[in-house]
């Protein structure tokens, strides 16, 4: 995600946070075939109907907003496998040709979780510091449920689990150095967990 895109998303997130409005962050974890956006691309879907960013455009965004509703209501993260528009399709008024798929994470941020770790990510970006957001996608470890997120490279609002602390920091450093998102499986000591680093 480019710096300008990240800042635009965080500006929208800050406005929703300041208004006390819950929202869903939709992030592409991985893609297959030809897709409009690639891994790491994100958009915000607000409970008030607002949105920022774009993952596919047209009817795809309408479908994604509908899928975000149960996440907004329950707070439980959701991973979807979606057909995606082709980058050849540029007119949102036309029927999308879908020849690729994407795995997309939907996460809810709201007053009850203090919009973390996005609040600390906003502060980090405002201070021109670098950080990596690590999020648990799937987990066999009950103490590390899906949706748990860590901000790496700066002090995280969520303490790193002892069994994974070194692995998370090392993988976050690799993601920061490469500038590309990483999707990896890591062993927690009580099972395997899949984490996404952005």
mmCIF file with all atom_site columns, C-alpha atoms in Angstrom:
data_model
loop_
_atom_site.group_PDB
_atom_site.id
_atom_site.type_symbol
_atom_site.label_atom_id
_atom_site.label_alt_id
_atom_site.label_comp_id
_atom_site.label_asym_id
_atom_site.label_entity_id
_atom_site.label_seq_id
_atom_site.pdbx_PDB_ins_code
_atom_site.Cartn_x
_atom_site.Cartn_y
_atom_site.Cartn_z
_atom_site.occupancy
_atom_site.B_iso_or_equiv
_atom_site.pdbx_formal_charge
_atom_site.auth_seq_id
_atom_site.auth_comp_id
_atom_site.auth_asym_id
_atom_site.auth_atom_id
_atom_site.pdbx_PDB_model_num
ATOM 1   C CA . UNK A 1 1   ? 0.000   0.000   0.000   1.00 0.00 ? 1   UNK A CA 1
ATOM 2   C CA . UNK A 1 2   ? 1.411   3.376   -0.953  1.00 0.00 ? 2   UNK A CA 1
ATOM 3   C CA . UNK A 1 3   ? 2.047   5.965   1.738   1.00 0.00 ? 3   UNK A CA 1
ATOM 4   C CA . UNK A 1 4   ? -0.608  8.293   0.287   1.00 0.00 ? 4   UNK A CA 1
ATOM 5   C CA . UNK A 1 5   ? -3.194  5.487   0.189   1.00 0.00 ? 5   UNK A CA 1
ATOM 6   C CA . UNK A 1 6   ? -2.412  4.515   3.782   1.00 0.00 ? 6   UNK A CA 1
ATOM 7   C CA . UNK A 1 7   ? -2.719  8.110   4.944   1.00 0.00 ? 7   UNK A CA 1
ATOM 8   C CA . UNK A 1 8   ? -6.066  8.502   3.142   1.00 0.00 ? 8   UNK A CA 1
ATOM 9   C CA . UNK A 1 9   ? -7.408  5.359   4.826   1.00 0.00 ? 9   UNK A CA 1
ATOM 10  C CA . UNK A 1 10  ? -6.146  6.448   8.235   1.00 0.00 ? 10  UNK A CA 1
ATOM 11  C CA . UNK A 1 11  ? -7.712  9.894   7.758   1.00 0.00 ? 11  UNK A CA 1
ATOM 12  C CA . UNK A 1 12  ? -11.083 8.244   7.154   1.00 0.00 ? 12  UNK A CA 1
ATOM 13  C CA . UNK A 1 13  ? -10.503 5.868   10.081  1.00 0.00 ? 13  UNK A CA 1
ATOM 14  C CA . UNK A 1 14  ? -9.692  8.818   12.350  1.00 0.00 ? 14  UNK A CA 1
ATOM 15  C CA . UNK A 1 15  ? -12.888 10.635  11.343  1.00 0.00 ? 15  UNK A CA 1
ATOM 16  C CA . UNK A 1 16  ? -14.990 7.548   12.060  1.00 0.00 ? 16  UNK A CA 1
ATOM 17  C CA . UNK A 1 17  ? -13.189 6.962   15.358  1.00 0.00 ? 17  UNK A CA 1
ATOM 18  C CA . UNK A 1 18  ? -13.693 10.564  16.448  1.00 0.00 ? 18  UNK A CA 1
ATOM 19  C CA . UNK A 1 19  ? -17.405 10.215  15.644  1.00 0.00 ? 19  UNK A CA 1
ATOM 20  C CA . UNK A 1 20  ? -17.581 6.949   17.595  1.00 0.00 ? 20  UNK A CA 1
ATOM 21  C CA . UNK A 1 21  ? -18.659 5.076   14.462  1.00 0.00 ? 21  UNK A CA 1
ATOM 22  C CA . UNK A 1 22  ? -17.706 1.394   14.076  1.00 0.00 ? 22  UNK A CA 1
ATOM 23  C CA . UNK A 1 23  ? -16.192 0.335   10.770  1.00 0.00 ? 23  UNK A CA 1
ATOM 24  C CA . UNK A 1 24  ? -14.760 -2.688  9.001   1.00 0.00 ? 24  UNK A CA 1
ATOM 25  C CA . UNK A 1 25  ? -11.300 -2.779  7.493   1.00 0.00 ? 25  UNK A CA 1
ATOM 26  C CA . UNK A 1 26  ? -11.246 -5.093  4.460   1.00 0.00 ? 26  UNK A CA 1
ATOM 27  C CA . UNK A 1 27  ? -7.758  -6.243  3.467   1.00 0.00 ? 27  UNK A CA 1
ATOM 28  C CA . UNK A 1 28  ? -6.686  -8.519  0.627   1.00 0.00 ? 28  UNK A CA 1
ATOM 29  C CA . UNK A 1 29  ? -4.541  -11.336 2.020   1.00 0.00 ? 29  UNK A CA 1
ATOM 30  C CA . UNK A 1 30  ? -3.718  -13.145 -1.215  1.00 0.00 ? 30  UNK A CA 1
ATOM 31  C CA . UNK A 1 31  ? -4.872  -13.375 -4.829  1.00 0.00 ? 31  UNK A CA 1
ATOM 32  C CA . UNK A 1 32  ? -4.939  -15.901 -7.649  1.00 0.00 ? 32  UNK A CA 1
ATOM 33  C CA . UNK A 1 33  ? -5.298  -15.059 -11.307 1.00 0.00 ? 33  UNK A CA 1
ATOM 34  C CA . UNK A 1 34  ? -5.961  -11.572 -12.613 1.00 0.00 ? 34  UNK A CA 1
ATOM 35  C CA . UNK A 1 35  ? -7.405  -9.174  -10.016 1.00 0.00 ? 35  UNK A CA 1
ATOM 36  C CA . UNK A 1 36  ? -7.967  -5.425  -9.791  1.00 0.00 ? 36  UNK A CA 1
ATOM 37  C CA . UNK A 1 37  ? -5.968  -5.083  -6.553  1.00 0.00 ? 37  UNK A CA 1
ATOM 38  C CA . UNK A 1 38  ? -3.278  -7.262  -4.938  1.00 0.00 ? 38  UNK A CA 1
ATOM 39  C CA . UNK A 1 39  ? -2.333  -8.456  -1.447  1.00 0.00 ? 39  UNK A CA 1
ATOM 40  C CA . UNK A 1 40  ? -2.108  -5.652  1.089   1.00 0.00 ? 40  UNK A CA 1
ATOM 41  C CA . UNK A 1 41  ? -4.756  -3.441  -0.536  1.00 0.00 ? 41  UNK A CA 1
ATOM 42  C CA . UNK A 1 42  ? -7.359  -2.262  1.975   1.00 0.00 ? 42  UNK A CA 1
ATOM 43  C CA . UNK A 1 43  ? -10.599 -0.323  2.185   1.00 0.00 ? 43  UNK A CA 1
ATOM 44  C CA . UNK A 1 44  ? -12.824 0.934   4.995   1.00 0.00 ? 44  UNK A CA 1
ATOM 45  C CA . UNK A 1 45  ? -16.537 0.172   5.208   1.00 0.00 ? 45  UNK A CA 1
ATOM 46  C CA . UNK A 1 46  ? -18.304 2.340   7.776   1.00 0.00 ? 46  UNK A CA 1
ATOM 47  C CA . UNK A 1 47  ? -21.412 1.389   9.743   1.00 0.00 ? 47  UNK A CA 1
ATOM 48  C CA . UNK A 1 48  ? -22.755 4.779   8.643   1.00 0.00 ? 48  UNK A CA 1
ATOM 49  C CA . UNK A 1 49  ? -22.471 3.794   4.963   1.00 0.00 ? 49  UNK A CA 1
ATOM 50  C CA . UNK A 1 50  ? -19.237 5.655   4.296   1.00 0.00 ? 50  UNK A CA 1
ATOM 51  C CA . UNK A 1 51  ? -16.250 4.027   2.618   1.00 0.00 ? 51  UNK A CA 1
ATOM 52  C CA . UNK A 1 52  ? -12.665 4.803   1.697   1.00 0.00 ? 52  UNK A CA 1
ATOM 53  C CA . UNK A 1 53  ? -10.385 2.955   -0.682  1.00 0.00 ? 53  UNK A CA 1
ATOM 54  C CA . UNK A 1 54  ? -11.361 0.462   -3.353  1.00 0.00 ? 54  UNK A CA 1
ATOM 55  C CA . UNK A 1 55  ? -10.698 -3.238  -3.818  1.00 0.00 ? 55  UNK A CA 1
ATOM 56  C CA . UNK A 1 56  ? -12.736 -3.998  -6.895  1.00 0.00 ? 56  UNK A CA 1
ATOM 57  C CA . UNK A 1 57  ? -15.230 -1.272  -7.680  1.00 0.00 ? 57  UNK A CA 1
ATOM 58  C CA . UNK A 1 58  ? -18.806 -1.462  -8.893  1.00 0.00 ? 58  UNK A CA 1
ATOM 59  C CA . UNK A 1 59  ? -20.974 -4.338  -7.727  1.00 0.00 ? 59  UNK A CA 1
ATOM 60  C CA . UNK A 1 60  ? -18.028 -5.994  -5.975  1.00 0.00 ? 60  UNK A CA 1
ATOM 61  C CA . UNK A 1 61  ? -17.914 -3.228  -3.355  1.00 0.00 ? 61  UNK A CA 1
ATOM 62  C CA . UNK A 1 62  ? -21.674 -3.561  -2.824  1.00 0.00 ? 62  UNK A CA 1
ATOM 63  C CA . UNK A 1 63  ? -21.236 -7.287  -2.176  1.00 0.00 ? 63  UNK A CA 1
ATOM 64  C CA . UNK A 1 64  ? -18.347 -6.621  0.192   1.00 0.00 ? 64  UNK A CA 1
ATOM 65  C CA . UNK A 1 65  ? -20.367 -4.062  2.156   1.00 0.00 ? 65  UNK A CA 1
ATOM 66  C CA . UNK A 1 66  ? -23.123 -6.653  2.608   1.00 0.00 ? 66  UNK A CA 1
ATOM 67  C CA . UNK A 1 67  ? -20.594 -9.219  3.859   1.00 0.00 ? 67  UNK A CA 1
ATOM 68  C CA . UNK A 1 68  ? -19.288 -6.642  6.349   1.00 0.00 ? 68  UNK A CA 1
ATOM 69  C CA . UNK A 1 69  ? -22.647 -6.276  8.126   1.00 0.00 ? 69  UNK A CA 1
ATOM 70  C CA . UNK A 1 70  ? -22.396 -9.400  10.333  1.00 0.00 ? 70  UNK A CA 1
ATOM 71  C CA . UNK A 1 71  ? -18.820 -8.401  11.231  1.00 0.00 ? 71  UNK A CA 1
ATOM 72  C CA . UNK A 1 72  ? -20.081 -4.984  12.330  1.00 0.00 ? 72  UNK A CA 1
ATOM 73  C CA . UNK A 1 73  ? -22.790 -6.632  14.437  1.00 0.00 ? 73  UNK A CA 1
ATOM 74  C CA . UNK A 1 74  ? -20.762 -9.399  16.108  1.00 0.00 ? 74  UNK A CA 1
ATOM 75  C CA . UNK A 1 75  ? -17.213 -8.048  16.095  1.00 0.00 ? 75  UNK A CA 1
ATOM 76  C CA . UNK A 1 76  ? -15.962 -11.420 14.852  1.00 0.00 ? 76  UNK A CA 1
ATOM 77  C CA . UNK A 1 77  ? -13.393 -11.241 12.061  1.00 0.00 ? 77  UNK A CA 1
ATOM 78  C CA . UNK A 1 78  ? -14.255 -12.984 8.810   1.00 0.00 ? 78  UNK A CA 1
ATOM 79  C CA . UNK A 1 79  ? -12.136 -14.335 5.955   1.00 0.00 ? 79  UNK A CA 1
ATOM 80  C CA . UNK A 1 80  ? -13.792 -14.495 2.535   1.00 0.00 ? 80  UNK A CA 1
ATOM 81  C CA . UNK A 1 81  ? -12.795 -16.056 -0.752  1.00 0.00 ? 81  UNK A CA 1
ATOM 82  C CA . UNK A 1 82  ? -14.173 -13.775 -3.451  1.00 0.00 ? 82  UNK A CA 1
ATOM 83  C CA . UNK A 1 83  ? -14.269 -13.583 -7.208  1.00 0.00 ? 83  UNK A CA 1
ATOM 84  C CA . UNK A 1 84  ? -12.546 -10.363 -8.194  1.00 0.00 ? 84  UNK A CA 1
ATOM 85  C CA . UNK A 1 85  ? -12.905 -7.949  -11.113 1.00 0.00 ? 85  UNK A CA 1
ATOM 86  C CA . UNK A 1 86  ? -10.233 -8.095  -13.774 1.00 0.00 ? 86  UNK A CA 1
ATOM 87  C CA . UNK A 1 87  ? -7.948  -5.058  -14.154 1.00 0.00 ? 87  UNK A CA 1
ATOM 88  C CA . UNK A 1 88  ? -9.148  -4.965  -17.774 1.00 0.00 ? 88  UNK A CA 1
ATOM 89  C CA . UNK A 1 89  ? -12.569 -3.878  -16.518 1.00 0.00 ? 89  UNK A CA 1
ATOM 90  C CA . UNK A 1 90  ? -12.579 -0.162  -15.882 1.00 0.00 ? 90  UNK A CA 1
ATOM 91  C CA . UNK A 1 91  ? -16.242 0.901   -16.228 1.00 0.00 ? 91  UNK A CA 1
ATOM 92  C CA . UNK A 1 92  ? -18.095 0.376   -12.932 1.00 0.00 ? 92  UNK A CA 1
ATOM 93  C CA . UNK A 1 93  ? -21.356 0.664   -14.844 1.00 0.00 ? 93  UNK A CA 1
ATOM 94  C CA . UNK A 1 94  ? -20.643 -2.537  -16.724 1.00 0.00 ? 94  UNK A CA 1
ATOM 95  C CA . UNK A 1 95  ? -20.905 -6.128  -15.536 1.00 0.00 ? 95  UNK A CA 1
ATOM 96  C CA . UNK A 1 96  ? -17.559 -7.112  -14.064 1.00 0.00 ? 96  UNK A CA 1
ATOM 97  C CA . UNK A 1 97  ? -15.635 -9.886  -15.728 1.00 0.00 ? 97  UNK A CA 1
ATOM 98  C CA . UNK A 1 98  ? -14.296 -12.015 -12.879 1.00 0.00 ? 98  UNK A CA 1
ATOM 99  C CA . UNK A 1 99  ? -11.299 -14.164 -13.702 1.00 0.00 ? 99  UNK A CA 1
ATOM 100 C CA . UNK A 1 100 ? -9.362  -14.006 -10.450 1.00 0.00 ? 100 UNK A CA 1
ATOM 101 C CA . UNK A 1 101 ? -10.004 -14.711 -6.787  1.00 0.00 ? 101 UNK A CA 1
ATOM 102 C CA . UNK A 1 102 ? -8.923  -13.005 -3.594  1.00 0.00 ? 102 UNK A CA 1
ATOM 103 C CA . UNK A 1 103 ? -8.846  -13.980 0.047   1.00 0.00 ? 103 UNK A CA 1
ATOM 104 C CA . UNK A 1 104 ? -10.077 -11.005 2.052   1.00 0.00 ? 104 UNK A CA 1
ATOM 105 C CA . UNK A 1 105 ? -10.000 -10.323 5.791   1.00 0.00 ? 105 UNK A CA 1
ATOM 106 C CA . UNK A 1 106 ? -12.794 -8.280  7.358   1.00 0.00 ? 106 UNK A CA 1
ATOM 107 C CA . UNK A 1 107 ? -11.986 -6.776  10.786  1.00 0.00 ? 107 UNK A CA 1
ATOM 108 C CA . UNK A 1 108 ? -14.212 -4.609  12.973  1.00 0.00 ? 108 UNK A CA 1
ATOM 109 C CA . UNK A 1 109 ? -12.858 -1.533  14.757  1.00 0.00 ? 109 UNK A CA 1
ATOM 110 C CA . UNK A 1 110 ? -15.105 0.211   17.264  1.00 0.00 ? 110 UNK A CA 1
ATOM 111 C CA . UNK A 1 111 ? -15.233 2.034   20.618  1.00 0.00 ? 111 UNK A CA 1
ATOM 112 C CA . UNK A 1 112 ? -15.323 -1.280  22.489  1.00 0.00 ? 112 UNK A CA 1
ATOM 113 C CA . UNK A 1 113 ? -11.842 -2.210  21.199  1.00 0.00 ? 113 UNK A CA 1
ATOM 114 C CA . UNK A 1 114 ? -10.681 1.435   21.258  1.00 0.00 ? 114 UNK A CA 1
ATOM 115 C CA . UNK A 1 115 ? -10.031 1.164   17.509  1.00 0.00 ? 115 UNK A CA 1
ATOM 116 C CA . UNK A 1 116 ? -6.786  -0.635  18.297  1.00 0.00 ? 116 UNK A CA 1
ATOM 117 C CA . UNK A 1 117 ? -4.243  -1.128  16.932  1.00 0.00 ? 117 UNK A CA 1
ATOM 118 C CA . UNK A 1 118 ? -5.260  1.404   14.271  1.00 0.00 ? 118 UNK A CA 1
ATOM 119 C CA . UNK A 1 119 ? -5.227  4.245   16.796  1.00 0.00 ? 119 UNK A CA 1
ATOM 120 C CA . UNK A 1 120 ? -1.571  3.556   17.543  1.00 0.00 ? 120 UNK A CA 1
ATOM 121 C CA . UNK A 1 121 ? -0.845  3.095   13.846  1.00 0.00 ? 121 UNK A CA 1
ATOM 122 C CA . UNK A 1 122 ? -2.292  6.570   13.220  1.00 0.00 ? 122 UNK A CA 1
ATOM 123 C CA . UNK A 1 123 ? 0.053   7.991   15.843  1.00 0.00 ? 123 UNK A CA 1
ATOM 124 C CA . UNK A 1 124 ? 3.019   6.131   14.369  1.00 0.00 ? 124 UNK A CA 1
ATOM 125 C CA . UNK A 1 125 ? 2.352   7.391   10.840  1.00 0.00 ? 125 UNK A CA 1
ATOM 126 C CA . UNK A 1 126 ? 1.805   10.950  12.115  1.00 0.00 ? 126 UNK A CA 1
ATOM 127 C CA . UNK A 1 127 ? 5.243   10.773  13.741  1.00 0.00 ? 127 UNK A CA 1
ATOM 128 C CA . UNK A 1 128 ? 6.767   9.483   10.464  1.00 0.00 ? 128 UNK A CA 1
ATOM 129 C CA . UNK A 1 129 ? 7.813   6.254   12.148  1.00 0.00 ? 129 UNK A CA 1
ATOM 130 C CA . UNK A 1 130 ? 7.723   2.826   10.502  1.00 0.00 ? 130 UNK A CA 1
ATOM 131 C CA . UNK A 1 131 ? 5.659   -0.066  11.818  1.00 0.00 ? 131 UNK A CA 1
ATOM 132 C CA . UNK A 1 132 ? 4.144   -3.333  10.642  1.00 0.00 ? 132 UNK A CA 1
ATOM 133 C CA . UNK A 1 133 ? 0.646   -4.490  11.484  1.00 0.00 ? 133 UNK A CA 1
ATOM 134 C CA . UNK A 1 134 ? 0.516   -8.242  12.233  1.00 0.00 ? 134 UNK A CA 1
ATOM 135 C CA . UNK A 1 135 ? -2.917  -9.870  12.354  1.00 0.00 ? 135 UNK A CA 1
ATOM 136 C CA . UNK A 1 136 ? -3.984  -13.411 13.238  1.00 0.00 ? 136 UNK A CA 1
ATOM 137 C CA . UNK A 1 137 ? -6.075  -14.809 10.378  1.00 0.00 ? 137 UNK A CA 1
ATOM 138 C CA . UNK A 1 138 ? -6.736  -18.336 11.597  1.00 0.00 ? 138 UNK A CA 1
ATOM 139 C CA . UNK A 1 139 ? -5.578  -20.028 14.794  1.00 0.00 ? 139 UNK A CA 1
ATOM 140 C CA . UNK A 1 140 ? -5.634  -23.382 16.556  1.00 0.00 ? 140 UNK A CA 1
ATOM 141 C CA . UNK A 1 141 ? -4.581  -21.602 19.751  1.00 0.00 ? 141 UNK A CA 1
ATOM 142 C CA . UNK A 1 142 ? -7.603  -20.466 21.795  1.00 0.00 ? 142 UNK A CA 1
ATOM 143 C CA . UNK A 1 143 ? -5.489  -17.829 23.523  1.00 0.00 ? 143 UNK A CA 1
ATOM 144 C CA . UNK A 1 144 ? -4.730  -16.225 20.153  1.00 0.00 ? 144 UNK A CA 1
ATOM 145 C CA . UNK A 1 145 ? -8.087  -15.894 18.351  1.00 0.00 ? 145 UNK A CA 1
ATOM 146 C CA . UNK A 1 146 ? -8.518  -14.735 14.775  1.00 0.00 ? 146 UNK A CA 1
ATOM 147 C CA . UNK A 1 147 ? -8.555  -10.956 14.539  1.00 0.00 ? 147 UNK A CA 1
ATOM 148 C CA . UNK A 1 148 ? -5.919  -10.432 17.240  1.00 0.00 ? 148 UNK A CA 1
ATOM 149 C CA . UNK A 1 149 ? -3.546  -7.741  15.980  1.00 0.00 ? 149 UNK A CA 1
ATOM 150 C CA . UNK A 1 150 ? -0.132  -6.462  16.956  1.00 0.00 ? 150 UNK A CA 1
ATOM 151 C CA . UNK A 1 151 ? 1.701   -3.309  15.966  1.00 0.00 ? 151 UNK A CA 1
ATOM 152 C CA . UNK A 1 152 ? 5.365   -4.209  15.478  1.00 0.00 ? 152 UNK A CA 1
ATOM 153 C CA . UNK A 1 153 ? 8.352   -1.885  15.284  1.00 0.00 ? 153 UNK A CA 1
ATOM 154 C CA . UNK A 1 154 ? 6.908   0.354   17.994  1.00 0.00 ? 154 UNK A CA 1
ATOM 155 C CA . UNK A 1 155 ? 5.306   -0.335  21.359  1.00 0.00 ? 155 UNK A CA 1
ATOM 156 C CA . UNK A 1 156 ? 2.229   -2.465  20.691  1.00 0.00 ? 156 UNK A CA 1
ATOM 157 C CA . UNK A 1 157 ? -1.058  -1.901  22.543  1.00 0.00 ? 157 UNK A CA 1
ATOM 158 C CA . UNK A 1 158 ? -1.403  -5.698  22.579  1.00 0.00 ? 158 UNK A CA 1
ATOM 159 C CA . UNK A 1 159 ? 1.498   -7.574  24.232  1.00 0.00 ? 159 UNK A CA 1
ATOM 160 C CA . UNK A 1 160 ? 3.143   -10.136 21.998  1.00 0.00 ? 160 UNK A CA 1
ATOM 161 C CA . UNK A 1 161 ? 2.530   -13.738 23.114  1.00 0.00 ? 161 UNK A CA 1
ATOM 162 C CA . UNK A 1 162 ? 5.661   -15.158 24.754  1.00 0.00 ? 162 UNK A CA 1
ATOM 163 C CA . UNK A 1 163 ? 5.843   -18.232 22.499  1.00 0.00 ? 163 UNK A CA 1
ATOM 164 C CA . UNK A 1 164 ? 5.627   -16.108 19.341  1.00 0.00 ? 164 UNK A CA 1
ATOM 165 C CA . UNK A 1 165 ? 7.290   -12.841 20.317  1.00 0.00 ? 165 UNK A CA 1
ATOM 166 C CA . UNK A 1 166 ? 10.630  -13.508 18.620  1.00 0.00 ? 166 UNK A CA 1
ATOM 167 C CA . UNK A 1 167 ? 9.012   -14.975 15.484  1.00 0.00 ? 167 UNK A CA 1
ATOM 168 C CA . UNK A 1 168 ? 6.558   -12.091 15.174  1.00 0.00 ? 168 UNK A CA 1
ATOM 169 C CA . UNK A 1 169 ? 9.271   -9.457  15.562  1.00 0.00 ? 169 UNK A CA 1
ATOM 170 C CA . UNK A 1 170 ? 11.559  -11.228 13.070  1.00 0.00 ? 170 UNK A CA 1
ATOM 171 C CA . UNK A 1 171 ? 8.798   -11.655 10.482  1.00 0.00 ? 171 UNK A CA 1
ATOM 172 C CA . UNK A 1 172 ? 7.659   -8.055  10.950  1.00 0.00 ? 172 UNK A CA 1
ATOM 173 C CA . UNK A 1 173 ? 11.234  -6.896  10.380  1.00 0.00 ? 173 UNK A CA 1
ATOM 174 C CA . UNK A 1 174 ? 11.382  -8.947  7.168   1.00 0.00 ? 174 UNK A CA 1
ATOM 175 C CA . UNK A 1 175 ? 8.095   -7.448  5.966   1.00 0.00 ? 175 UNK A CA 1
ATOM 176 C CA . UNK A 1 176 ? 9.340   -3.941  6.778   1.00 0.00 ? 176 UNK A CA 1
ATOM 177 C CA . UNK A 1 177 ? 12.614  -4.541  4.934   1.00 0.00 ? 177 UNK A CA 1
ATOM 178 C CA . UNK A 1 178 ? 10.939  -6.006  1.847   1.00 0.00 ? 178 UNK A CA 1
ATOM 179 C CA . UNK A 1 179 ? 8.122   -3.481  1.782   1.00 0.00 ? 179 UNK A CA 1
ATOM 180 C CA . UNK A 1 180 ? 5.740   -6.298  0.831   1.00 0.00 ? 180 UNK A CA 1
ATOM 181 C CA . UNK A 1 181 ? 3.002   -7.986  2.852   1.00 0.00 ? 181 UNK A CA 1
ATOM 182 C CA . UNK A 1 182 ? 3.675   -11.481 4.194   1.00 0.00 ? 182 UNK A CA 1
ATOM 183 C CA . UNK A 1 183 ? 1.254   -14.318 4.953   1.00 0.00 ? 183 UNK A CA 1
ATOM 184 C CA . UNK A 1 184 ? 2.876   -17.005 7.117   1.00 0.00 ? 184 UNK A CA 1
ATOM 185 C CA . UNK A 1 185 ? 2.039   -19.939 9.365   1.00 0.00 ? 185 UNK A CA 1
ATOM 186 C CA . UNK A 1 186 ? 3.675   -19.866 12.788  1.00 0.00 ? 186 UNK A CA 1
ATOM 187 C CA . UNK A 1 187 ? 3.589   -22.301 15.709  1.00 0.00 ? 187 UNK A CA 1
ATOM 188 C CA . UNK A 1 188 ? 2.349   -20.795 18.977  1.00 0.00 ? 188 UNK A CA 1
ATOM 189 C CA . UNK A 1 189 ? 3.213   -23.652 21.328  1.00 0.00 ? 189 UNK A CA 1
ATOM 190 C CA . UNK A 1 190 ? -0.468  -24.617 21.475  1.00 0.00 ? 190 UNK A CA 1
ATOM 191 C CA . UNK A 1 191 ? -1.142  -24.997 17.767  1.00 0.00 ? 191 UNK A CA 1
ATOM 192 C CA . UNK A 1 192 ? -0.575  -23.347 14.438  1.00 0.00 ? 192 UNK A CA 1
ATOM 193 C CA . UNK A 1 193 ? -1.629  -19.810 13.591  1.00 0.00 ? 193 UNK A CA 1
ATOM 194 C CA . UNK A 1 194 ? -1.709  -17.990 10.278  1.00 0.00 ? 194 UNK A CA 1
ATOM 195 C CA . UNK A 1 195 ? -0.602  -14.369 10.483  1.00 0.00 ? 195 UNK A CA 1
ATOM 196 C CA . UNK A 1 196 ? -0.673  -11.579 7.943   1.00 0.00 ? 196 UNK A CA 1
ATOM 197 C CA . UNK A 1 197 ? 1.978   -8.851  8.093   1.00 0.00 ? 197 UNK A CA 1
ATOM 198 C CA . UNK A 1 198 ? 1.308   -5.520  6.411   1.00 0.00 ? 198 UNK A CA 1
#
